[in-house]
Amino acid sequence: MSYVIAHRANGSKFKENTINAILEVINYSYIDGIEIDIRMTKDKKFILSHNNYFITKDNNIKKISNMTYKEIKKYKTFTLLEDVLKKLNTNKFILLDLKISNKDTYRKNLMRIIKKYSNKYYLCSFDYDFILDLKKRYPYYKSGYLKGYLINNKKDKSILDFVFSHYIEFKDEDGIWTVNKKDDINRFKNKDIFIITDKPELF
């Protein structure tokens, strides 16, 4: 039996990677968990954003990791990770896709926040070395890596808990992303894996 994971907390009436989307979609009975993207600002705040860049109303490009949270708020609103975790009280899976910058600072400050809130975290990233180091330092957290687009195809999983693969390259990994078509859902839904989807309502 598969586990349905709402990619970027999609599936609600709210914008992806926002607190309102998360708090709505996590309560759907057919959802087993959510996946959200975590980036660190220059002043060590963690915000939810898939991309490291955003475009302002006057068409300037800004880089999240080079700006403080206060500077970012002048142009665009992003959800703080800690604001989400304060309000989440769930036994469902919380997949944190870690978008790494300044590895040591990122690790120390992220774990300081996560330790304060008891949830079922799965920590994952395309940065294999970062995840391996994280697992060695914090073995009690579920940690694994992402593979796809020829990235991380021959990495060792032995001390890690899981591997998630792009669905086109799926073999026997623990999860797949991003499955959005009904035919693909039918292909995978009876496997004992995490299925990350933008369209959880199709389940």
PDB file of N, CA and C in Angstrom, residues 51-107:
ATOM      1  N   ASN A  51      12.410  27.493  -5.327  1.00  0.00           N
ATOM      2  CA  ASN A  51      13.464  28.183  -6.064  1.00  0.00           C
ATOM      3  C   ASN A  51      14.267  29.114  -5.162  1.00  0.00           C
ATOM      4  N   ASN A  52      15.535  29.315  -5.533  1.00  0.00           N
ATOM      5  CA  ASN A  52      16.387  30.236  -4.781  1.00  0.00           C
ATOM      6  C   ASN A  52      16.262  31.668  -5.296  1.00  0.00           C
ATOM      7  N   TYR A  53      15.549  31.835  -6.400  1.00  0.00           N
ATOM      8  CA  TYR A  53      15.365  33.152  -7.001  1.00  0.00           C
ATOM      9  C   TYR A  53      13.877  33.491  -7.092  1.00  0.00           C
ATOM     10  N   PHE A  54      13.571  34.766  -7.020  1.00  0.00           N
ATOM     11  CA  PHE A  54      12.208  35.208  -7.283  1.00  0.00           C
ATOM     12  C   PHE A  54      12.257  36.539  -8.029  1.00  0.00           C
ATOM     13  N   ILE A  55      11.166  36.850  -8.712  1.00  0.00           N
ATOM     14  CA  ILE A  55      11.087  38.065  -9.515  1.00  0.00           C
ATOM     15  C   ILE A  55      10.192  39.074  -8.817  1.00  0.00           C
ATOM     16  N   THR A  56      10.659  40.282  -8.665  1.00  0.00           N
ATOM     17  CA  THR A  56       9.886  41.340  -8.020  1.00  0.00           C
ATOM     18  C   THR A  56       8.856  41.909  -9.000  1.00  0.00           C
ATOM     19  N   LYS A  57       7.966  42.738  -8.490  1.00  0.00           N
ATOM     20  CA  LYS A  57       6.926  43.343  -9.332  1.00  0.00           C
ATOM     21  C   LYS A  57       7.505  44.224 -10.428  1.00  0.00           C
ATOM     22  N   ASP A  58       8.707  44.776 -10.168  1.00  0.00           N
ATOM     23  CA  ASP A  58       9.348  45.602 -11.197  1.00  0.00           C
ATOM     24  C   ASP A  58      10.376  44.805 -12.011  1.00  0.00           C
ATOM     25  N   ASN A  59      10.193  43.469 -12.004  1.00  0.00           N
ATOM     26  CA  ASN A  59      10.967  42.554 -12.854  1.00  0.00           C
ATOM     27  C   ASN A  59      12.453  42.481 -12.525  1.00  0.00           C
ATOM     28  N   ASN A  60      12.812  42.682 -11.284  1.00  0.00           N
ATOM     29  CA  ASN A  60      14.177  42.425 -10.836  1.00  0.00           C
ATOM     30  C   ASN A  60      14.259  41.012 -10.264  1.00  0.00           C
ATOM     31  N   ILE A  61      15.401  40.384 -10.448  1.00  0.00           N
ATOM     32  CA  ILE A  61      15.609  39.026  -9.934  1.00  0.00           C
ATOM     33  C   ILE A  61      16.369  39.102  -8.614  1.00  0.00           C
ATOM     34  N   LYS A  62      15.826  38.443  -7.597  1.00  0.00           N
ATOM     35  CA  LYS A  62      16.438  38.442  -6.268  1.00  0.00           C
ATOM     36  C   LYS A  62      16.790  37.014  -5.861  1.00  0.00           C
ATOM     37  N   LYS A  63      17.908  36.869  -5.149  1.00  0.00           N
ATOM     38  CA  LYS A  63      18.369  35.572  -4.688  1.00  0.00           C
ATOM     39  C   LYS A  63      18.137  35.437  -3.186  1.00  0.00           C
ATOM     40  N   ILE A  64      17.357  34.451  -2.787  1.00  0.00           N
ATOM     41  CA  ILE A  64      16.945  34.281  -1.393  1.00  0.00           C
ATOM     42  C   ILE A  64      18.145  34.140  -0.464  1.00  0.00           C
ATOM     43  N   SER A  65      19.106  33.307  -0.827  1.00  0.00           N
ATOM     44  CA  SER A  65      20.225  33.028   0.074  1.00  0.00           C
ATOM     45  C   SER A  65      21.149  34.231   0.273  1.00  0.00           C
ATOM     46  N   ASN A  66      21.009  35.260  -0.551  1.00  0.00           N
ATOM     47  CA  ASN A  66      21.823  36.476  -0.406  1.00  0.00           C
ATOM     48  C   ASN A  66      21.093  37.609   0.309  1.00  0.00           C
ATOM     49  N   MET A  67      19.876  37.357   0.779  1.00  0.00           N
ATOM     50  CA  MET A  67      19.056  38.403   1.381  1.00  0.00           C
ATOM     51  C   MET A  67      18.605  38.009   2.783  1.00  0.00           C
ATOM     52  N   THR A  68      18.409  38.996   3.638  1.00  0.00           N
ATOM     53  CA  THR A  68      17.804  38.727   4.942  1.00  0.00           C
ATOM     54  C   THR A  68      16.299  38.546   4.767  1.00  0.00           C
ATOM     55  N   TYR A  69      15.697  37.950   5.760  1.00  0.00           N
ATOM     56  CA  TYR A  69      14.246  37.744   5.702  1.00  0.00           C
ATOM     57  C   TYR A  69      13.508  39.084   5.637  1.00  0.00           C
ATOM     58  N   LYS A  70      13.999  40.052   6.367  1.00  0.00           N
ATOM     59  CA  LYS A  70      13.387  41.385   6.355  1.00  0.00           C
ATOM     60  C   LYS A  70      13.476  42.015   4.967  1.00  0.00           C
ATOM     61  N   GLU A  71      14.605  41.849   4.293  1.00  0.00           N
ATOM     62  CA  GLU A  71      14.763  42.380   2.940  1.00  0.00           C
ATOM     63  C   GLU A  71      13.810  41.679   1.966  1.00  0.00           C
ATOM     64  N   ILE A  72      13.700  40.373   2.104  1.00  0.00           N
ATOM     65  CA  ILE A  72      12.823  39.594   1.224  1.00  0.00           C
ATOM     66  C   ILE A  72      11.375  40.039   1.369  1.00  0.00           C
ATOM     67  N   LYS A  73      10.955  40.300   2.600  1.00  0.00           N
ATOM     68  CA  LYS A  73       9.556  40.674   2.861  1.00  0.00           C
ATOM     69  C   LYS A  73       9.148  41.984   2.197  1.00  0.00           C
ATOM     70  N   LYS A  74      10.117  42.798   1.830  1.00  0.00           N
ATOM     71  CA  LYS A  74       9.803  44.046   1.118  1.00  0.00           C
ATOM     72  C   LYS A  74       9.244  43.760  -0.272  1.00  0.00           C
ATOM     73  N   TYR A  75       9.588  42.579  -0.805  1.00  0.00           N
ATOM     74  CA  TYR A  75       9.219  42.239  -2.180  1.00  0.00           C
ATOM     75  C   TYR A  75       8.184  41.125  -2.283  1.00  0.00           C
ATOM     76  N   LYS A  76       8.282  40.162  -1.361  1.00  0.00           N
ATOM     77  CA  LYS A  76       7.433  38.980  -1.497  1.00  0.00           C
ATOM     78  C   LYS A  76       7.249  38.308  -0.148  1.00  0.00           C
ATOM     79  N   THR A  77       6.116  37.632   0.023  1.00  0.00           N
ATOM     80  CA  THR A  77       5.830  36.927   1.265  1.00  0.00           C
ATOM     81  C   THR A  77       6.159  35.450   1.127  1.00  0.00           C
ATOM     82  N   PHE A  78       6.968  34.964   2.042  1.00  0.00           N
ATOM     83  CA  PHE A  78       7.271  33.544   2.126  1.00  0.00           C
ATOM     84  C   PHE A  78       6.905  33.042   3.524  1.00  0.00           C
ATOM     85  N   THR A  79       6.537  31.782   3.613  1.00  0.00           N
ATOM     86  CA  THR A  79       6.211  31.169   4.898  1.00  0.00           C
ATOM     87  C   THR A  79       7.488  30.736   5.611  1.00  0.00           C
ATOM     88  N   LEU A  80       7.574  31.065   6.892  1.00  0.00           N
ATOM     89  CA  LEU A  80       8.685  30.599   7.719  1.00  0.00           C
ATOM     90  C   LEU A  80       8.439  29.156   8.156  1.00  0.00           C
ATOM     91  N   LEU A  81       9.476  28.330   8.087  1.00  0.00           N
ATOM     92  CA  LEU A  81       9.358  26.940   8.518  1.00  0.00           C
ATOM     93  C   LEU A  81       8.881  26.841   9.964  1.00  0.00           C
ATOM     94  N   GLU A  82       9.437  27.646  10.833  1.00  0.00           N
ATOM     95  CA  GLU A  82       9.084  27.528  12.248  1.00  0.00           C
ATOM     96  C   GLU A  82       7.631  27.900  12.495  1.00  0.00           C
ATOM     97  N   ASP A  83       7.079  28.828  11.728  1.00  0.00           N
ATOM     98  CA  ASP A  83       5.653  29.159  11.861  1.00  0.00           C
ATOM     99  C   ASP A  83       4.780  27.956  11.526  1.00  0.00           C
ATOM    100  N   VAL A  84       5.232  27.159  10.553  1.00  0.00           N
ATOM    101  CA  VAL A  84       4.501  25.941  10.184  1.00  0.00           C
ATOM    102  C   VAL A  84       4.590  24.905  11.307  1.00  0.00           C
ATOM    103  N   LEU A  85       5.802  24.658  11.766  1.00  0.00           N
ATOM    104  CA  LEU A  85       6.003  23.607  12.763  1.00  0.00           C
ATOM    105  C   LEU A  85       5.308  23.913  14.082  1.00  0.00           C
ATOM    106  N   LYS A  86       5.179  25.183  14.407  1.00  0.00           N
ATOM    107  CA  LYS A  86       4.461  25.571  15.629  1.00  0.00           C
ATOM    108  C   LYS A  86       3.002  25.148  15.579  1.00  0.00           C
ATOM    109  N   LYS A  87       2.433  25.119  14.370  1.00  0.00           N
ATOM    110  CA  LYS A  87       1.002  24.846  14.221  1.00  0.00           C
ATOM    111  C   LYS A  87       0.693  23.413  13.810  1.00  0.00           C
ATOM    112  N   LEU A  88       1.725  22.677  13.400  1.00  0.00           N
ATOM    113  CA  LEU A  88       1.496  21.299  12.970  1.00  0.00           C
ATOM    114  C   LEU A  88       1.448  20.371  14.177  1.00  0.00           C
ATOM    115  N   ASN A  89       0.385  19.615  14.261  1.00  0.00           N
ATOM    116  CA  ASN A  89       0.262  18.596  15.294  1.00  0.00           C
ATOM    117  C   ASN A  89      -0.320  17.363  14.619  1.00  0.00           C
ATOM    118  N   THR A  90       0.574  16.560  14.053  1.00  0.00           N
ATOM    119  CA  THR A  90       0.114  15.478  13.200  1.00  0.00           C
ATOM    120  C   THR A  90       1.016  14.262  13.317  1.00  0.00           C
ATOM    121  N   ASN A  91       0.449  13.099  13.053  1.00  0.00           N
ATOM    122  CA  ASN A  91       1.227  11.872  12.956  1.00  0.00           C
ATOM    123  C   ASN A  91       1.564  11.550  11.505  1.00  0.00           C
ATOM    124  N   LYS A  92       1.165  12.424  10.598  1.00  0.00           N
ATOM    125  CA  LYS A  92       1.438  12.188   9.186  1.00  0.00           C
ATOM    126  C   LYS A  92       2.887  12.554   8.857  1.00  0.00           C
ATOM    127  N   PHE A  93       3.349  12.114   7.700  1.00  0.00           N
ATOM    128  CA  PHE A  93       4.738  12.318   7.301  1.00  0.00           C
ATOM    129  C   PHE A  93       4.987  13.768   6.884  1.00  0.00           C
ATOM    130  N   ILE A  94       6.112  14.314   7.346  1.00  0.00           N
ATOM    131  CA  ILE A  94       6.559  15.636   6.937  1.00  0.00           C
ATOM    132  C   ILE A  94       7.902  15.461   6.237  1.00  0.00           C
ATOM    133  N   LEU A  95       7.882  15.547   4.903  1.00  0.00           N
ATOM    134  CA  LEU A  95       9.101  15.418   4.120  1.00  0.00           C
ATOM    135  C   LEU A  95       9.683  16.806   3.896  1.00  0.00           C
ATOM    136  N   LEU A  96      10.892  17.017   4.393  1.00  0.00           N
ATOM    137  CA  LEU A  96      11.567  18.295   4.221  1.00  0.00           C
ATOM    138  C   LEU A  96      12.627  18.141   3.135  1.00  0.00           C
ATOM    139  N   ASP A  97      12.387  18.791   1.991  1.00  0.00           N
ATOM    140  CA  ASP A  97      13.351  18.798   0.897  1.00  0.00           C
ATOM    141  C   ASP A  97      14.324  19.941   1.162  1.00  0.00           C
ATOM    142  N   LEU A  98      15.520  19.592   1.574  1.00  0.00           N
ATOM    143  CA  LEU A  98      16.491  20.571   2.045  1.00  0.00           C
ATOM    144  C   LEU A  98      17.273  21.145   0.875  1.00  0.00           C
ATOM    145  N   LYS A  99      17.076  22.442   0.630  1.00  0.00           N
ATOM    146  CA  LYS A  99      17.779  23.167  -0.420  1.00  0.00           C
ATOM    147  C   LYS A  99      18.969  23.861   0.242  1.00  0.00           C
ATOM    148  N   ILE A 100      20.148  23.298   0.074  1.00  0.00           N
ATOM    149  CA  ILE A 100      21.294  23.624   0.915  1.00  0.00           C
ATOM    150  C   ILE A 100      22.056  24.856   0.438  1.00  0.00           C
ATOM    151  N   SER A 101      22.443  25.702   1.392  1.00  0.00           N
ATOM    152  CA  SER A 101      23.416  26.769   1.179  1.00  0.00           C
ATOM    153  C   SER A 101      24.184  26.911   2.483  1.00  0.00           C
ATOM    154  N   ASN A 102      25.511  27.116   2.380  1.00  0.00           N
ATOM    155  CA  ASN A 102      26.350  27.256   3.579  1.00  0.00           C
ATOM    156  C   ASN A 102      26.097  26.075   4.525  1.00  0.00           C
ATOM    157  N   LYS A 103      26.632  24.916   4.189  1.00  0.00           N
ATOM    158  CA  LYS A 103      26.231  23.635   4.782  1.00  0.00           C
ATOM    159  C   LYS A 103      26.246  23.595   6.304  1.00  0.00           C
ATOM    160  N   ASP A 104      27.353  24.009   6.931  1.00  0.00           N
ATOM    161  CA  ASP A 104      27.455  23.918   8.391  1.00  0.00           C
ATOM    162  C   ASP A 104      26.416  24.796   9.071  1.00  0.00           C
ATOM    163  N   THR A 105      26.268  26.015   8.594  1.00  0.00           N
ATOM    164  CA  THR A 105      25.295  26.942   9.172  1.00  0.00           C
ATOM    165  C   THR A 105      23.879  26.432   8.954  1.00  0.00           C
ATOM    166  N   TYR A 106      23.623  25.945   7.764  1.00  0.00           N
ATOM    167  CA  TYR A 106      22.300  25.390   7.436  1.00  0.00           C
ATOM    168  C   TYR A 106      21.962  24.248   8.393  1.00  0.00           C
ATOM    169  N   ARG A 107      22.885  23.300   8.530  1.00  0.00           N
ATOM    170  CA  ARG A 107      22.642  22.123   9.361  1.00  0.00           C
ATOM    171  C   ARG A 107      22.369  22.495  10.813  1.00  0.00           C
TER     172      ARG A 107
END
